[in-house]
XYZ file of C-alpha atoms in Angstrom:
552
model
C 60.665 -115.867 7.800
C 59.597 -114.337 11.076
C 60.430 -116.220 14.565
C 57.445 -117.752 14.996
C 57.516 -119.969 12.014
C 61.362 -121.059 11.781
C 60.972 -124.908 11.880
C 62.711 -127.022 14.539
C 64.948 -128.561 11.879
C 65.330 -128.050 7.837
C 62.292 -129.762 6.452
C 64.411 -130.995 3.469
C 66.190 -132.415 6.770
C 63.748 -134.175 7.820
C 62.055 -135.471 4.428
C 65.891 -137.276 3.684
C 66.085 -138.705 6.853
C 69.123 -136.700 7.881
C 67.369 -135.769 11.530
C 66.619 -138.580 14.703
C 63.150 -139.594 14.703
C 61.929 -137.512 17.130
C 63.278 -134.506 15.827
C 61.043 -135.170 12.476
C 57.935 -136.085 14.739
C 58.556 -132.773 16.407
C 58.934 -130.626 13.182
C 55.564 -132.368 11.631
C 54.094 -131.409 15.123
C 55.272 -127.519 14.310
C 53.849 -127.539 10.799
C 49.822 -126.139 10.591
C 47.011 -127.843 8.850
C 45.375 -125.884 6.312
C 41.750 -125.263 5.466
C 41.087 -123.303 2.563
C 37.060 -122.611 1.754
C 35.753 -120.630 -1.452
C 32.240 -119.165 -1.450
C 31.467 -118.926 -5.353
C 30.115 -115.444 -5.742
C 29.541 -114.340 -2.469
C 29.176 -110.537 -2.348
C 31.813 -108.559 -0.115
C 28.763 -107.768 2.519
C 27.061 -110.813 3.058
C 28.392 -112.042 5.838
C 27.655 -110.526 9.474
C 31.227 -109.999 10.220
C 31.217 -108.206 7.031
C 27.714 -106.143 7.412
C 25.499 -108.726 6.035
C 22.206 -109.190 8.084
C 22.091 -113.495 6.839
C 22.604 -115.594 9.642
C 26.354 -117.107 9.187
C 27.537 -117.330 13.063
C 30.476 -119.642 12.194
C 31.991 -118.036 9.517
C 31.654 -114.527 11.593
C 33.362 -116.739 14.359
C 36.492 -117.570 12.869
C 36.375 -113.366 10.649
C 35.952 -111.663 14.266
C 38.454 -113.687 15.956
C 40.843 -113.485 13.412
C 41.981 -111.621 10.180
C 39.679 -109.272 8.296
C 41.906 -109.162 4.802
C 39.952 -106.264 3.689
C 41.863 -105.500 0.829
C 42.488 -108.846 -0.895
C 42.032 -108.835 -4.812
C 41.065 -111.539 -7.186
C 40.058 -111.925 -10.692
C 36.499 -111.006 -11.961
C 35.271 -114.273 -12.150
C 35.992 -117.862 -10.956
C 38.175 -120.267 -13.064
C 40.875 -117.398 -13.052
C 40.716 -116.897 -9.831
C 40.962 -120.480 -8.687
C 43.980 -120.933 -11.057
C 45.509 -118.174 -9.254
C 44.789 -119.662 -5.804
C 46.050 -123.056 -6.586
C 49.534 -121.622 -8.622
C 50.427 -118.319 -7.289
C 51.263 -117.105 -10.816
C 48.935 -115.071 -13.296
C 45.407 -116.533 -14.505
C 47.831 -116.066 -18.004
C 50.221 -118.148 -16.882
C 48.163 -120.564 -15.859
C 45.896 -121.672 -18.829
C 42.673 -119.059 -17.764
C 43.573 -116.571 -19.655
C 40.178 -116.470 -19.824
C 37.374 -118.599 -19.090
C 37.053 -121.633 -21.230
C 33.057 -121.495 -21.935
C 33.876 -117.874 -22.848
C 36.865 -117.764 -25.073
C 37.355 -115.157 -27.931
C 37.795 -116.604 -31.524
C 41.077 -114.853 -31.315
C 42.128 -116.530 -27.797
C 41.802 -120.043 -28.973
C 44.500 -122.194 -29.076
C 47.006 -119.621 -27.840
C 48.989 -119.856 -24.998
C 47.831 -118.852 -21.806
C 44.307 -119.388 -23.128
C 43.803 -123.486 -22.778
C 40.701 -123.447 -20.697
C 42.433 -125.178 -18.272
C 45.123 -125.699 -15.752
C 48.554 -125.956 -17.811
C 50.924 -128.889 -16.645
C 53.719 -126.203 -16.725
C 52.553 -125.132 -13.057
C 53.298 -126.772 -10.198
C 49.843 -126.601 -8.188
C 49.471 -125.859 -4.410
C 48.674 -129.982 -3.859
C 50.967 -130.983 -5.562
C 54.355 -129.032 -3.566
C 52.498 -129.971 -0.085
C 52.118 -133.078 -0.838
C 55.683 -133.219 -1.666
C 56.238 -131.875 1.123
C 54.585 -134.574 3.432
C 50.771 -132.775 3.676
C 48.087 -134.974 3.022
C 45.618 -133.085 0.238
C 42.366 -133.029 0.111
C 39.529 -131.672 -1.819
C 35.857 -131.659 -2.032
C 33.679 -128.724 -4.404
C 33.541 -126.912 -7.624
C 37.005 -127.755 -9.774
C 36.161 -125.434 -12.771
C 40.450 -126.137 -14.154
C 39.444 -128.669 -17.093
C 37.581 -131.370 -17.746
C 39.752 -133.920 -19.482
C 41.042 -137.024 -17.188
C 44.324 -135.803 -17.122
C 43.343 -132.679 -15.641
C 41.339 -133.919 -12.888
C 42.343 -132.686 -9.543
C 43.327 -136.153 -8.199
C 46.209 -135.882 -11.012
C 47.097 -132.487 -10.115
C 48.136 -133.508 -6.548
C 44.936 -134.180 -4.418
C 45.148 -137.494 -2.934
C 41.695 -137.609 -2.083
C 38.882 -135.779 -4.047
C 35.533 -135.319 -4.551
C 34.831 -132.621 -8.010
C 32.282 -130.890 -10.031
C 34.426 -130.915 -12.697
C 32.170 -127.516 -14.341
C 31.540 -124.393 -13.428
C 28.310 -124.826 -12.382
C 25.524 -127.285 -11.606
C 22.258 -128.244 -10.065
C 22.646 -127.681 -6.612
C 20.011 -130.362 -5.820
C 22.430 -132.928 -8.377
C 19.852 -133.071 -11.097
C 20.607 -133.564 -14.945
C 24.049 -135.326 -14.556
C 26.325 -136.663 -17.116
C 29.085 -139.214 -17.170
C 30.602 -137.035 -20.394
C 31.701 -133.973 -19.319
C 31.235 -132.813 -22.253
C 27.822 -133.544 -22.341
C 26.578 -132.031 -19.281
C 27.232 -131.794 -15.774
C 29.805 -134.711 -13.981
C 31.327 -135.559 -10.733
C 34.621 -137.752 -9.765
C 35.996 -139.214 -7.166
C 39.803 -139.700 -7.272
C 40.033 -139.474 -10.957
C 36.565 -141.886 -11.215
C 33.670 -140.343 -13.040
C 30.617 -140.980 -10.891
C 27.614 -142.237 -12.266
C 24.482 -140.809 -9.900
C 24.811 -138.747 -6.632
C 22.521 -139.561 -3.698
C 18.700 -138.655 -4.063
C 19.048 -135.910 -0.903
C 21.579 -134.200 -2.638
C 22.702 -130.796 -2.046
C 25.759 -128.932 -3.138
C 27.272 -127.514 -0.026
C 25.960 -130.665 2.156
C 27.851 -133.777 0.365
C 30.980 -131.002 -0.489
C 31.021 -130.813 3.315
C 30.167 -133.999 4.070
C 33.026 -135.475 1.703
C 35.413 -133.688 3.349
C 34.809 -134.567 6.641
C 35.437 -137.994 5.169
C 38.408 -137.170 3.479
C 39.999 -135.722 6.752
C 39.021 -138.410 8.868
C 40.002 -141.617 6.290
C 42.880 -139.970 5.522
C 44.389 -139.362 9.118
C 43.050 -143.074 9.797
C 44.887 -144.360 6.953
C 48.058 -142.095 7.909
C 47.833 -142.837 11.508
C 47.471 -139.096 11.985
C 51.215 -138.186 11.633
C 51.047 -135.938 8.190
C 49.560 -132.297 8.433
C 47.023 -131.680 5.933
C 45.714 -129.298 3.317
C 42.256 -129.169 2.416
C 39.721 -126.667 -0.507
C 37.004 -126.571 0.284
C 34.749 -125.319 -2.715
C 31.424 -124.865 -2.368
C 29.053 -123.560 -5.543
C 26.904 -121.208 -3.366
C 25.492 -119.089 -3.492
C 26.375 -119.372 -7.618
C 23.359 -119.695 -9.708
C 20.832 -121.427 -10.264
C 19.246 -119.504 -6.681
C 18.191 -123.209 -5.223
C 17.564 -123.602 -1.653
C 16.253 -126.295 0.914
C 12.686 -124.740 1.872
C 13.052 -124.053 5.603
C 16.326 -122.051 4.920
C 14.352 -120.239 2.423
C 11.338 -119.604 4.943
C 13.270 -118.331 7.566
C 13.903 -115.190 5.070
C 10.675 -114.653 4.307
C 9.745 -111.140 4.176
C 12.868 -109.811 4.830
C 13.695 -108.324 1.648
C 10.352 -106.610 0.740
C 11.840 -103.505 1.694
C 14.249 -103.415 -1.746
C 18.242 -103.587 -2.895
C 18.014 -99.721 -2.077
C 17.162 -100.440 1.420
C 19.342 -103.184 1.963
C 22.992 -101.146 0.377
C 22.343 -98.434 2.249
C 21.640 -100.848 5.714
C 25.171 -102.719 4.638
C 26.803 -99.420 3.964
C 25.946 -98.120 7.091
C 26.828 -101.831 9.088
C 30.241 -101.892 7.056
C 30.964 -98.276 8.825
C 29.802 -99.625 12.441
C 32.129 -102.258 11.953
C 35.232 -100.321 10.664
C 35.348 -102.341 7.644
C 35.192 -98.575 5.507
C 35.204 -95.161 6.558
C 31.899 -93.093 6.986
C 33.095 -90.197 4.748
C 33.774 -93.271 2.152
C 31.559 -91.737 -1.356
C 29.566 -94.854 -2.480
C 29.213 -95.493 -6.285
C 26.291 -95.080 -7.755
C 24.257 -98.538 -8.714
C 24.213 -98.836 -12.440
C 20.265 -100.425 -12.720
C 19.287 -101.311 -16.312
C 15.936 -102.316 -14.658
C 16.076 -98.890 -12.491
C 15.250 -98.143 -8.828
C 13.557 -100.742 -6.569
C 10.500 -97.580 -6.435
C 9.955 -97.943 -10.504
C 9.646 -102.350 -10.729
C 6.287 -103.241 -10.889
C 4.122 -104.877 -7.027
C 5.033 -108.652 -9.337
C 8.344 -107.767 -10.172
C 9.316 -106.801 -6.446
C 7.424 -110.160 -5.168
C 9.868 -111.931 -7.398
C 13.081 -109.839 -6.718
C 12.722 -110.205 -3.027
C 12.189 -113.691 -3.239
C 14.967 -114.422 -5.175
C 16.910 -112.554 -2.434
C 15.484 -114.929 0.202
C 16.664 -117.771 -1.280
C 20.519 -116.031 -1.759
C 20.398 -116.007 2.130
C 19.268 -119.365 2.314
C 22.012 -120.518 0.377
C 24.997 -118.109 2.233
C 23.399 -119.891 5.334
C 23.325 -123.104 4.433
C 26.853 -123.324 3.256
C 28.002 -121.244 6.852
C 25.773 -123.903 8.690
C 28.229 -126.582 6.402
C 31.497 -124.725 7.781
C 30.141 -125.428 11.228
C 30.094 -129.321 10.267
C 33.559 -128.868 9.278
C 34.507 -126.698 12.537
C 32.834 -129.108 14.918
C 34.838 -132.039 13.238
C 38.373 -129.979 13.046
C 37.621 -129.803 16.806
C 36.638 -133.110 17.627
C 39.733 -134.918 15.927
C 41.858 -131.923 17.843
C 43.157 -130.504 14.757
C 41.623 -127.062 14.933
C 44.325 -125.047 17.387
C 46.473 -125.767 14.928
C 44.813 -125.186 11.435
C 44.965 -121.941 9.406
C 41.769 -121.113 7.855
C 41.497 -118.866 4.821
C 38.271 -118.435 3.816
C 37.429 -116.194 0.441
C 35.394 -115.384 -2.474
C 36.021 -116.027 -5.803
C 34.715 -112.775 -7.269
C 32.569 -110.298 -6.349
C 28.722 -110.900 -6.605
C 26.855 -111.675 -9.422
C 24.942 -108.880 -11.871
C 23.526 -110.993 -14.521
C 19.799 -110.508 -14.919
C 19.864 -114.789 -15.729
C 16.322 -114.911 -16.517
C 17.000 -113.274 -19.701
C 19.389 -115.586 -20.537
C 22.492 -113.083 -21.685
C 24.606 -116.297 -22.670
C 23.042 -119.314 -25.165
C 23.338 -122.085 -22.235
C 21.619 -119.933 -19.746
C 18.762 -119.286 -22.422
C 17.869 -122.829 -22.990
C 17.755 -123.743 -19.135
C 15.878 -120.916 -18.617
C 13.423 -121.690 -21.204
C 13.083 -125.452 -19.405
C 12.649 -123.987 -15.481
C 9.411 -123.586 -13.882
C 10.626 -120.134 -12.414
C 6.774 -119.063 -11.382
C 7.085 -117.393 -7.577
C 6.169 -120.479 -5.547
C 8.555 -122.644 -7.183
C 11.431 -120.306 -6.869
C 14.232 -121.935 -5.431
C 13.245 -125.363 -6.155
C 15.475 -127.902 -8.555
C 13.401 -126.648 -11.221
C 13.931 -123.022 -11.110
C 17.092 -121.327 -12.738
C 17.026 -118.069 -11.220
C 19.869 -115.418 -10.096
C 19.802 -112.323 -8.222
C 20.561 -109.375 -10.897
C 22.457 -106.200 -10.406
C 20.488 -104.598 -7.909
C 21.042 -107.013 -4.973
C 24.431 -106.902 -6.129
C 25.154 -104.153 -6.144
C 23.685 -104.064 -2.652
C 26.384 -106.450 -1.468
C 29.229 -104.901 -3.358
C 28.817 -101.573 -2.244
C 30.752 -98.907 -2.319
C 32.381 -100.645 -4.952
C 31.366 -100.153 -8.624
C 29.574 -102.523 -10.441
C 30.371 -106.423 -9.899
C 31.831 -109.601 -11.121
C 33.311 -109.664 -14.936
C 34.308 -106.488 -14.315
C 38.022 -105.073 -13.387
C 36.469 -102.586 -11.292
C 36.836 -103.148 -7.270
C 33.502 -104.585 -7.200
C 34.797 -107.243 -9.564
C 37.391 -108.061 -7.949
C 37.677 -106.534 -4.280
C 36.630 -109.493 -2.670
C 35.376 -111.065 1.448
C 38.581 -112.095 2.803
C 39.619 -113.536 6.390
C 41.801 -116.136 7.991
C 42.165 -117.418 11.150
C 45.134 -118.741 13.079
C 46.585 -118.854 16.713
C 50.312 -117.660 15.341
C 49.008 -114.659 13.383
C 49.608 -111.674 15.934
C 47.808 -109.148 13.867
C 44.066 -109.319 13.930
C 41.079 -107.499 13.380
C 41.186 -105.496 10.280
C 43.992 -106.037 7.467
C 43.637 -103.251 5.247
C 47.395 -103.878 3.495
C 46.415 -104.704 -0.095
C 46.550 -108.386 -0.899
C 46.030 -110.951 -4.077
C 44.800 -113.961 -4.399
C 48.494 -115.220 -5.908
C 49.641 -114.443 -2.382
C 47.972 -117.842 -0.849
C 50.408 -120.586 -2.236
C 53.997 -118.783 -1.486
C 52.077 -117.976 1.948
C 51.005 -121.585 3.282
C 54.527 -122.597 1.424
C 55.842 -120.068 3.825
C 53.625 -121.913 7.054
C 54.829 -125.484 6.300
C 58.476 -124.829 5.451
C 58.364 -126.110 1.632
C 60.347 -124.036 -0.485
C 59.040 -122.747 -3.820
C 59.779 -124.601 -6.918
C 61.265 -121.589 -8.845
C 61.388 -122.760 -12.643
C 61.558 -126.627 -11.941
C 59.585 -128.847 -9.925
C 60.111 -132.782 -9.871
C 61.775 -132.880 -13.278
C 59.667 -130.296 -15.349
C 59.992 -126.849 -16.041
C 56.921 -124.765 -13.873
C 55.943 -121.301 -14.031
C 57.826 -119.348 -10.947
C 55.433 -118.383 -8.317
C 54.072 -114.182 -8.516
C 52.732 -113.590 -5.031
C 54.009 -112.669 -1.796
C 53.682 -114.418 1.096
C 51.551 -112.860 4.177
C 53.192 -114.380 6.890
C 55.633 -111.040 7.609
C 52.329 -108.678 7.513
C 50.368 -111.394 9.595
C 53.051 -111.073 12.335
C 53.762 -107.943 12.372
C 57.026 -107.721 10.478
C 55.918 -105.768 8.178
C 53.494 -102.939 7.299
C 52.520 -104.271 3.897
C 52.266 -107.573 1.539
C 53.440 -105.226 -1.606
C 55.595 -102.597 -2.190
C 53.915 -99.513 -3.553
C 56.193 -99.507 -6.480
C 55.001 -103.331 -7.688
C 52.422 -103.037 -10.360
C 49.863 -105.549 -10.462
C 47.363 -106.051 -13.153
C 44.452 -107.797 -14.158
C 42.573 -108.397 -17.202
C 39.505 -110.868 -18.450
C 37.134 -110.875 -21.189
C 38.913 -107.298 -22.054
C 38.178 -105.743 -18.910
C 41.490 -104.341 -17.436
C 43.381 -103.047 -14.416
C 46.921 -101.802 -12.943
C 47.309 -101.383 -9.341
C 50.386 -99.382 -8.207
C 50.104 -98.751 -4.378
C 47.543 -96.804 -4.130
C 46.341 -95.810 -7.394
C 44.795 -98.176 -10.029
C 43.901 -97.741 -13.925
C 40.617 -99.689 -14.818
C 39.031 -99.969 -18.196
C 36.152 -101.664 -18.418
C 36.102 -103.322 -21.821
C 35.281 -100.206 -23.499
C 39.180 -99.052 -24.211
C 39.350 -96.696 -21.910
C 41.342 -95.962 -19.237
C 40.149 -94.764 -15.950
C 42.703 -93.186 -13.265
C 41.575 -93.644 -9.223
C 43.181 -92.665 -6.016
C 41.739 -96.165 -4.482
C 42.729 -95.202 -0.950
C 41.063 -92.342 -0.766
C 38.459 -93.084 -3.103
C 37.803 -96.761 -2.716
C 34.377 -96.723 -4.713
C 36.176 -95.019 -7.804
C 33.658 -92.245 -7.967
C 36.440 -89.725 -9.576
C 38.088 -90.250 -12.650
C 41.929 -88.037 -12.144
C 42.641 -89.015 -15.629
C 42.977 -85.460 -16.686
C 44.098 -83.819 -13.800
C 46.631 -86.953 -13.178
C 47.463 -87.241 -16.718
C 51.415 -88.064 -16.160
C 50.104 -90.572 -13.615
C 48.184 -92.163 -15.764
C 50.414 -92.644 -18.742
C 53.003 -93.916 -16.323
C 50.515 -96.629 -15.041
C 49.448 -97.706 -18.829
C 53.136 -98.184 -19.599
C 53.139 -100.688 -16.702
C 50.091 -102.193 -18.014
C 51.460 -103.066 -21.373
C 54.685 -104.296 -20.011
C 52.409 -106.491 -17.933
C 50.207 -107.986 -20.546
C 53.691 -108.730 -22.621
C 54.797 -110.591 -19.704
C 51.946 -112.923 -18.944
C 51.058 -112.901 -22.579
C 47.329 -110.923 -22.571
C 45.711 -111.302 -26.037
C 42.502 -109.216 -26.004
C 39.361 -110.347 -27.119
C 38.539 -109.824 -30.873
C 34.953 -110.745 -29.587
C 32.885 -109.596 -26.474
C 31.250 -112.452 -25.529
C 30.033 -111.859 -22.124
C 29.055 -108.431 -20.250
C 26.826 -109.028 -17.534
């Protein structure tokens, strides 16, 4: 571990008692708090810091004074991803094999493919809080829905969970069953209404700010803490509080075309991509913003209001969090990772591509002025974006780069290398990386008497400090599949089929929007990259959909 981070004493040490008790006070002293906050598909360029023109001064705070991780990875859509984040192993490993609304016939009841997080991983919570962290969480759980897989029995002490992938953001049409409809717990306890002024990324924000202030009250502020932060926006249904929605108005009239090439261009400006960068074309099944008809645009750019509304109203939320980080004096010495679970969202949800979309489609009042509203069920469709994940190609469910090429940063007085992070990173990378920052060893293959998955990232704290000039070796493949869609990363080159069964060969560094297809030209390459594909998908145990069941 680099210099900076060496504790004062051996944490194992200190948690036996072995050291005086100042020595221990001085060590928990030395340890950061953690903050970790998911957007819930958030589009790579909707942030300022990132070239987005939405208002969200606090995250751009904490991105411009820190780390721009502009080439973290994740999965192409959320309940992988978050497995990922919480385990540091494979979405495989880890139960999500796939998503488990979305399951093949052929996935069910195989390994790998539960639905939910397995009890053979040791989660993030659960090795901090062995490690003397209190752990906290407040947001969008989406890693099963049975009691025993709540998150305050898969080490958070204190939480507050949507157990679904999904809801209401205004807390309408709630269920005690979760397998009825949507439901919310607190520590473990199903709850049976929310407040009437509910709104997602208010109470997730809210509850944490309780959780972080009960909790250091009830721990007489000695323990570091960890808390997730994981808010549903700006996930569909678009719903909004009306004066964030008005102060959008009009601003989107001018079309997705318009507003990717604005980004593109911003993205330059701010070094996030180079200007000779080739963009990918937008695949439009609707077609240009020129051929939709004077309703149709109405519509569209409303629905794009009421995106920004929601990205602004969960960065106005991070400020609540910020100011109260700062007012208990806890924020010098917290590590903030904030990311996004996926890249943005394609689906055209008013026409309902998946049976449970369809039927709350059919009962929303989606007319234009009550867009936005608890009633509505609306989403923004591929061409905003694709607006927001350009250059990349095409968007979440996909295992192309605008799938899973994600909005990335952290923020934290020790790191010594800021600004822009191009190194390419993963979203396993986050658990052996705070594991790194608090001085708790990884489990390996056991972890308080049962056998766990061993952690597959690499920690960042080397790269963050300038120790080193990358996370992962250019030799260390890395793949990805879901719902069939498939990838191999290999430094800098990257095989990508997108459900079709058939592989596509790109020089990512030099063609980050994977524009040219060296397949035939880099044949050898490319049967050299499949081979470590399949040696992949036999190690985390890949079984392939027999079924497509979702292609946005």
């Amino acid at each position: 571990m680099h210099h900076r981070f060496r504790p004062i004493l051996s944490l194992a040490a200190a948690l036996l008692g072995a050291a005086p008790p100042g020595a221990v006070a001085a060590a928990e002293r030395e340890r950061p708090n953690f903050l970790i906050i998911v957007a819930d598909d958030l589009g790579y360029s909707d942030l300022g810091a990132f070239g987005g023109e939405i208002a969200t001064p606090n995250l751009d705070a904490i991105a411009n004074g820190g780390t721009k991780l502009t080439g973290f990875h994740t999965a192409p859509t959320c309940s992988p991803t978050r497995s990922m984040l919480l385990t540091g192993t494979d979405n495989h490993k880890a139960g999500l094999g796939s998503m488990a609304e979305l399951l093949a016939p052929n996935q069910k009841g195989k390994p790998g493919h539960e639905g939910y997080l397995r009890g053979d991983v040791a989660s993030l919570a659960e090795l901090l809080g062995a490690g003397g962290y209190r752990t906290l969480f407040s947001g969008k759980w989406h890693l099963g829905l049975a009691p025993s897989q709540d998150p305050h029995l898969r080490g958070f002490q204190h939480s507050f969970a949507l157990l679904q992938g999904g809801h209401n953001h205004f807390g309408k049409n709630l269920s005690a069953d979760p397998a009825k409809g949507f439901t919310y717990t607190r520590d473990g306890k199903v709850l049976e209404g929310l407040p009437a002024n509910f709104y997602s990324s208010d109470y997730f924000a809210g509850q944490l700010i309780d959780q972080l202030k009960d909790s250091a009250k009830a721990e007489g502020g000695k323990k570091p803490f960890f808390a997730y932060l994981a808010f549903t926006a700006p996930h569909w249904p678009l719903q909004a509080p009306r004066e964030d929605i008005a102060r959008y108005k009009g601003r989107y009239d001018a079309g997705f075309d318009v507003l990717r090439a604005q980004r593109l261009e911003r993205q330059a400006q701010l070094g996030l991509i180079d200007p000779a960068v080739v963009a990918h074309v937008p695949i439009l099944k609707n077609g240009s913003w020129d051929s939709l008809t004077a309703q149709e645009k109405r519509s569209a750019a409303r629905d794009m209001e009421i995106y920004a509304a929601m990205v602004d109203r969960m960065d106005q939320n991070v400020g609540r969090v910020i100011d109260a980080l700062k007012r208990s004096g806890d924020y010098d010495n917290t590590v903030i990772l904030f990311l996004a679970d996926n890249g943005a969202e394609g689906m055209d949800v008013e026409k309902g591509s998946l049976p449970q979309i369809r039927q709350a489609v059919q009962n929303a009042d989606n007319s234009l002025d009550n867009r936005g509203n608890a009633s509505s069920y609306i989403g923004i469709g591929p061409g905003w974006a694709q607006a927001a994940t350009a250059p990349s190609w095409l968007y979440k469910a996909y295992a192309t780069e605008g799938g899973t090429h994600t909005v990335a940063f952290t923020g934290y007085k020790g790191f010594t290398r800021k600004g822009v992070a191009p190194a390419f990173t993963h979203v396993t990378d986050v658990v052996p990386t705070l594991l790194d920052l608090a001085h708790v060893p990884q489990p390996g293959t056991r972890f308080q008497g049962r056998a766990v998955t061993p952690i597959r990232g690499k920690s960042w704290v080397p790269y963050l400090t300038h120790s080193a000039s990358l996370v992962h070796a250019g030799n260390e493949p890395i793949g990805t599949e879901l719902f069939g869609s498939r990838s191999l990363r290999l430094g800098d080159w990257k095989i990508m089929d997108l459900g079709d069964g058939v592989w596509r060969l790109f020089d990512v560094a030099r063609d980050p929007g994977e524009t040219q297809d060296l397949s035939l030209v880099e044949a050898e390459r490319k049967e050299k990259l499949i081979g470590a594909w399949e040696a992949y998908a036999r190690d985390v145990g890949v079984i392939l959909p027999d079924k497509q069941l979702y292609r946005p």
